mmCIF file of C-alpha atoms in Angstrom:
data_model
loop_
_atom_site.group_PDB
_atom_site.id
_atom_site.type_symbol
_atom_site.label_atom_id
_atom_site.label_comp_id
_atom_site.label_asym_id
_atom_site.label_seq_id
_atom_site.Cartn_x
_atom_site.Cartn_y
_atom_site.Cartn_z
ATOM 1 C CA UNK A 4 88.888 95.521 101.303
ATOM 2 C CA UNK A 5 90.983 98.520 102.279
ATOM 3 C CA UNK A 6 93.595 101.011 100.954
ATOM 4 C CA UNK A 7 96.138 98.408 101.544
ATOM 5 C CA UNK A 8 95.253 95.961 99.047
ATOM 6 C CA UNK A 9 96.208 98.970 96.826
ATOM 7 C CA UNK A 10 99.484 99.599 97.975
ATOM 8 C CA UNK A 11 101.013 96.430 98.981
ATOM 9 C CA UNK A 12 99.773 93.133 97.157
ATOM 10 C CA UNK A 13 100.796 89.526 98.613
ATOM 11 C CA UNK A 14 102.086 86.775 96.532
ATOM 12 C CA UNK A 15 102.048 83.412 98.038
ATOM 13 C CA UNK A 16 104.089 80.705 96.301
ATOM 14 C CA UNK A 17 102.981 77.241 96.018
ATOM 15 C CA UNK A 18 103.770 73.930 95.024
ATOM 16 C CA UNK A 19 105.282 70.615 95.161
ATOM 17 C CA UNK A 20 108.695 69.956 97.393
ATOM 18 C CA UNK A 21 111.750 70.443 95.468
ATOM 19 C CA UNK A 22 110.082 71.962 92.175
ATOM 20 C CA UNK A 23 112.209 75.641 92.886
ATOM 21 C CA UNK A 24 110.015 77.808 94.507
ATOM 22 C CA UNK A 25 113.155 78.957 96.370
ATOM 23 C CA UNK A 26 115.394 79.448 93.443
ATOM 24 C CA UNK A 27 112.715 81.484 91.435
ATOM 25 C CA UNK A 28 112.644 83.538 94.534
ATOM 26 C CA UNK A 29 116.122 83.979 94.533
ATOM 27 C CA UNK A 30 116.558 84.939 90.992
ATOM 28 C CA UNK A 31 113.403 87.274 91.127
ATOM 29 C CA UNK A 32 115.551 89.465 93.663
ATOM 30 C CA UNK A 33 118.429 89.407 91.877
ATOM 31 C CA UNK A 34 120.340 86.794 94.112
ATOM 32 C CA UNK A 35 123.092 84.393 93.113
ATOM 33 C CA UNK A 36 121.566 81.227 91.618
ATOM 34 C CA UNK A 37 122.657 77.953 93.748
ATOM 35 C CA UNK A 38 122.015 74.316 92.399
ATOM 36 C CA UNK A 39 121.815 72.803 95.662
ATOM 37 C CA UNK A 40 119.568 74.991 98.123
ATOM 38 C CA UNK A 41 118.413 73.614 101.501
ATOM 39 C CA UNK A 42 114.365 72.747 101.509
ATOM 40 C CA UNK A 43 112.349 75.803 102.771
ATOM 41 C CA UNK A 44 111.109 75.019 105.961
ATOM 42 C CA UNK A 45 107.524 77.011 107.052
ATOM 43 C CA UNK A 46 107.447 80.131 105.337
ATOM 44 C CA UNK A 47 109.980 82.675 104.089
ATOM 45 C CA UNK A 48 108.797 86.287 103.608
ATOM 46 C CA UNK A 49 110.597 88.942 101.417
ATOM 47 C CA UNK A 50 109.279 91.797 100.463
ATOM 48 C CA UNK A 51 109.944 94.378 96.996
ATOM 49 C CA UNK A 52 108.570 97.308 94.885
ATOM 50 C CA UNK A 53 107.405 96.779 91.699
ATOM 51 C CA UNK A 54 105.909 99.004 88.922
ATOM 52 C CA UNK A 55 102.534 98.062 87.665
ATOM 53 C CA UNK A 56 101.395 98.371 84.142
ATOM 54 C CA UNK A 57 99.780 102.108 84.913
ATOM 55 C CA UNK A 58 103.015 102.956 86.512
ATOM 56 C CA UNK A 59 101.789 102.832 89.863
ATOM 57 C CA UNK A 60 104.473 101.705 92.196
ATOM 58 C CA UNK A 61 103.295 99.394 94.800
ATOM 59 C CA UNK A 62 104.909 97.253 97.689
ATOM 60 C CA UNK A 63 104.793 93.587 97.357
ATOM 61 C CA UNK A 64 105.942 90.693 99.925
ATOM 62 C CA UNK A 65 106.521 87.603 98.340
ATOM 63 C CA UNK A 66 105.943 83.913 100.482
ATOM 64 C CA UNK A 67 108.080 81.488 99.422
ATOM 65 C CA UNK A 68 106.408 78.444 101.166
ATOM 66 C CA UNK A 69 107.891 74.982 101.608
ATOM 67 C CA UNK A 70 106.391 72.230 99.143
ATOM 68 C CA UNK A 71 106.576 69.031 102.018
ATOM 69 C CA UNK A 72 103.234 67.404 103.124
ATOM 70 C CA UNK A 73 103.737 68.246 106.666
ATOM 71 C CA UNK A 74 104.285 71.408 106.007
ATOM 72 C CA UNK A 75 101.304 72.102 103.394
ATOM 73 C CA UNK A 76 98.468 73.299 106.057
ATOM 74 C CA UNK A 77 100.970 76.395 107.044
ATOM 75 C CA UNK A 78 101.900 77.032 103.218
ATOM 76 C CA UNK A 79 98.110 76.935 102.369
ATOM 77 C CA UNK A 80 97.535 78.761 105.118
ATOM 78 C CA UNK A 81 98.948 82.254 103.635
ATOM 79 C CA UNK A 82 96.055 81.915 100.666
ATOM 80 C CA UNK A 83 93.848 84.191 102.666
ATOM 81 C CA UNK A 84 95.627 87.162 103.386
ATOM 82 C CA UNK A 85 97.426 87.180 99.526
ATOM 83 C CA UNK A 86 95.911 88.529 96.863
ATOM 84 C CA UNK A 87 98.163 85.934 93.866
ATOM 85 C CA UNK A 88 99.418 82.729 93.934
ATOM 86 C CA UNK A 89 102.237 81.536 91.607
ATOM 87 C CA UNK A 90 101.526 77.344 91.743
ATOM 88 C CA UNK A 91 104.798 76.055 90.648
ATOM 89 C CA UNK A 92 105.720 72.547 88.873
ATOM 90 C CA UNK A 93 108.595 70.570 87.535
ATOM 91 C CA UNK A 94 108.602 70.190 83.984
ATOM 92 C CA UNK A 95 110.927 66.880 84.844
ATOM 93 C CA UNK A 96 108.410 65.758 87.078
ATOM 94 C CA UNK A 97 105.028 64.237 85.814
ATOM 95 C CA UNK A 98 104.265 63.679 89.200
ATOM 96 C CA UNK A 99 104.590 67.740 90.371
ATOM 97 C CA UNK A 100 102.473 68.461 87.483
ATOM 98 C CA UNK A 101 99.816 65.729 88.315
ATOM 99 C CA UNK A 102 99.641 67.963 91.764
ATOM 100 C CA UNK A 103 98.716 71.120 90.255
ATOM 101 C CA UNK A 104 94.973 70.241 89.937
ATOM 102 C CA UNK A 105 95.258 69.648 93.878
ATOM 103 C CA UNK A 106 96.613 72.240 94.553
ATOM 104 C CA UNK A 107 94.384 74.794 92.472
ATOM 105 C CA UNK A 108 91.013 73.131 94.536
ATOM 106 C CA UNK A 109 92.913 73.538 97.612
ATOM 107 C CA UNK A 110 93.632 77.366 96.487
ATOM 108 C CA UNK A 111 89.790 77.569 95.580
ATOM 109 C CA UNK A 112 88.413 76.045 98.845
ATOM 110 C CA UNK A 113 90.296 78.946 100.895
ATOM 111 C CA UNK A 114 90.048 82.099 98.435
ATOM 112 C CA UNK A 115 87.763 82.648 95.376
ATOM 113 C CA UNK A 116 88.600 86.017 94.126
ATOM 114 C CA UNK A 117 92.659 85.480 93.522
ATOM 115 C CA UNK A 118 94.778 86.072 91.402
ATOM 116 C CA UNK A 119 96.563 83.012 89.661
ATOM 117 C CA UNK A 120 99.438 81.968 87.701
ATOM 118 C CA UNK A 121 100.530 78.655 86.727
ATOM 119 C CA UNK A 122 104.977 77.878 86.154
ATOM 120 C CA UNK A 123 106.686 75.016 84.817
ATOM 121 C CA UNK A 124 109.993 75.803 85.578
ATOM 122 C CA UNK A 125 113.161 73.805 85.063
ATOM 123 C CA UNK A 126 112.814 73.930 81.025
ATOM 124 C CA UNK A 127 116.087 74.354 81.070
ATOM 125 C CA UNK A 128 116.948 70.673 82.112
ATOM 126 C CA UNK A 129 117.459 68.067 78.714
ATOM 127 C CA UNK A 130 115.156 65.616 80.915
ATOM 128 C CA UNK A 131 111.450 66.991 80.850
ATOM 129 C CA UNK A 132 108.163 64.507 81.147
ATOM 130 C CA UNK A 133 105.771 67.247 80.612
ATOM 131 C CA UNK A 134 105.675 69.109 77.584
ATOM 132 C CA UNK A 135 104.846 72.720 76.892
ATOM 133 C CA UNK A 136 101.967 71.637 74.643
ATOM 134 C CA UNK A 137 100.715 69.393 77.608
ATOM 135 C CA UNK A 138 101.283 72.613 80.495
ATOM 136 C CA UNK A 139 99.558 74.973 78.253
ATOM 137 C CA UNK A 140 96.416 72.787 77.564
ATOM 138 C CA UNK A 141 96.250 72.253 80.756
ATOM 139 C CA UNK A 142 96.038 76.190 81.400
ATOM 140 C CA UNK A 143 93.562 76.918 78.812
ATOM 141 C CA UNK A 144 91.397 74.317 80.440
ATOM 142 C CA UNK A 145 91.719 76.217 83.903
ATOM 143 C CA UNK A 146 92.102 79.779 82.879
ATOM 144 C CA UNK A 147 95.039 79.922 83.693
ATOM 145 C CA UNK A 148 98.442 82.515 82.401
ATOM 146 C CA UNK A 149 101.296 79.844 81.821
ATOM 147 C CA UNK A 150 105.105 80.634 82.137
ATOM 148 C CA UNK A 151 107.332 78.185 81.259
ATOM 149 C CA UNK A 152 110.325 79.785 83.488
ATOM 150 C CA UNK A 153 114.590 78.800 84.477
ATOM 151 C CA UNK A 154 115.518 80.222 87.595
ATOM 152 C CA UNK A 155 118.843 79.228 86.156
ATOM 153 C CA UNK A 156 118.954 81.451 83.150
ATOM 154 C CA UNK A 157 116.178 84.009 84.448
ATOM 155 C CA UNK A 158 113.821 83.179 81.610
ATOM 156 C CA UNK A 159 110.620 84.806 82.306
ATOM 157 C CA UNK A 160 110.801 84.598 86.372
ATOM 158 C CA UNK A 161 110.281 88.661 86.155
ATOM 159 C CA UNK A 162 107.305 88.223 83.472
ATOM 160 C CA UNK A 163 105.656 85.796 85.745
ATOM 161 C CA UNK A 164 105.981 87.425 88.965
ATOM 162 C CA UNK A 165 104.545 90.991 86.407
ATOM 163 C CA UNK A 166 101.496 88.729 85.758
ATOM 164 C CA UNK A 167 100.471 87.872 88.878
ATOM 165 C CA UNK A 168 101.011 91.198 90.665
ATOM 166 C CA UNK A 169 99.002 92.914 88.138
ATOM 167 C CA UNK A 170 95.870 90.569 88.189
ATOM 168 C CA UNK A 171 96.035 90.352 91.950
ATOM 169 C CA UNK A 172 95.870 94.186 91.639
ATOM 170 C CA UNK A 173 93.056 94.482 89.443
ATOM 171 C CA UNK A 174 90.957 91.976 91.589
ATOM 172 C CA UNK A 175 92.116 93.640 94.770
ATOM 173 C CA UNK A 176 90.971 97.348 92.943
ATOM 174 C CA UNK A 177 87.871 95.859 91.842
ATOM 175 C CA UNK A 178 87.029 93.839 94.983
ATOM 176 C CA UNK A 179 87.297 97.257 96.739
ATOM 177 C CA UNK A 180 85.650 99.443 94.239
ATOM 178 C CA UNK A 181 82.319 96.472 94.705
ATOM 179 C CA UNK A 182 82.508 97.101 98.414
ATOM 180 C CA UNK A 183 82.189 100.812 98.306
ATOM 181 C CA UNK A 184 79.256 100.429 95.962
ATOM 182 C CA UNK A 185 77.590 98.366 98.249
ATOM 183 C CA UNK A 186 78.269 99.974 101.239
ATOM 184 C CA UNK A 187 76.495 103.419 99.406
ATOM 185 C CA UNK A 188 73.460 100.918 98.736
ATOM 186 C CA UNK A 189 73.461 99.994 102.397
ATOM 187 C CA UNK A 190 73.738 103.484 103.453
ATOM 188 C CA UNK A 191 71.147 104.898 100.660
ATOM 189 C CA UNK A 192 68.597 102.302 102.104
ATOM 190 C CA UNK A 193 69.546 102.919 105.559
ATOM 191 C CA UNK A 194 69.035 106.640 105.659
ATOM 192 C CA UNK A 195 71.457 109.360 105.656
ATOM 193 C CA UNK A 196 71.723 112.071 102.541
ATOM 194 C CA UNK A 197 69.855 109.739 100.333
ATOM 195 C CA UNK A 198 67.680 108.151 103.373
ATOM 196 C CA UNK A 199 64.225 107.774 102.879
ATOM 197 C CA UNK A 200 62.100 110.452 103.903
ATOM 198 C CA UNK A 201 60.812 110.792 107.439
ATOM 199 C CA UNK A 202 57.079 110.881 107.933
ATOM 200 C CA UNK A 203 55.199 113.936 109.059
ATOM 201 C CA UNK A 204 53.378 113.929 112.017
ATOM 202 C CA UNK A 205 50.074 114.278 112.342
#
């Protein structure tokens, strides 16, 4: 782990086709909210500052990744160089929630140490199939922050995105702040300042 991981943390986002990835994007940067957007296709990169919570200001690029089957070994495939994940479902769809344990062991088998934070959004819509009380079990279960987030009304899209970024930070920071240990270990053991002592000759 470098500097980097410091200074500019990567957000992937993930989930089902169709369950708004886009729009939360959208309304996270302060864009125009559109019913009908066209299906992300690949990968669509945006990037932002953002305060943390010890008032560092850091960079953070944001991959709003298309949902589609055909399409899920590219989206998957920006788990290893982000440091969150925001796994989005449709409270109106059982089904997109039924994914979310899928998608969490696919998350798992790429990246270990990562930061990540579970939305239902659409709780805006008079038609849900999963309820809060159902979504936040769920969580508990899988240690998981929950959000239940419009990108319609902006309801907690900026509180989600401030979750994530700040775990992934911490991980990042302590991820790198492990390293540096052990590479001091390595070196102690190796030689160096704290080497071992060389033996006299005879």
């Amino acid at each position: 782990m470098t500097d980097i991981a410091r200074t500019c943390i990567k957000i992937s986002l993930l989930g089902d086709q169709a369950v708004g990835k886009t729009c939360i994007c959208s309304t996270f940067f302060g864009l125009e909210f559109m019913e009908n957007t066209l299906t992300s296709i690949g990968i669509e990169k945006n990037e932002t500052k953002m305060k943390l919570e010890n008032g560092k200001e850091i960079k953070v690029k944001i991959w709003d990744t298309a949902g589609q089957e055909r399409f899920k070994s590219i989206s998957l495939s920006t788990i290893k160089n982000s440091q969150g994940v925001l796994v989005v479902f449709d409270v109106t769809s059982t089904e997109s929630f039924k994914h979310v344990t899928e998608w969490l062991k696919k998350i798992k088998d790429q990246k270990e140490n990562i930061a990540i934070v579970l939305m239902g959004n659409k709780f805006d819509l008079p038609n849900r199939t999963v309820t809060k009380e159902e979504a936040e079990e769920f969580a508990k279960k899988n240690k998981l922050s929950y959000f239940e987030s419009s990108a319609k009304l902006n309801k907690n899209i900026q509180e989600a995105f401030a979750k994530v970024v700040n775990e992934a930070y911490k991980l990042s920071s302590n991820a790198e702040g492990n390293e540096l240990n052990n590479n001091a270990k390595k070196k102690k053991t190796e030689g160096g300042c704290f080497g071992s002592k060389k033996k006299k000759q005879k």
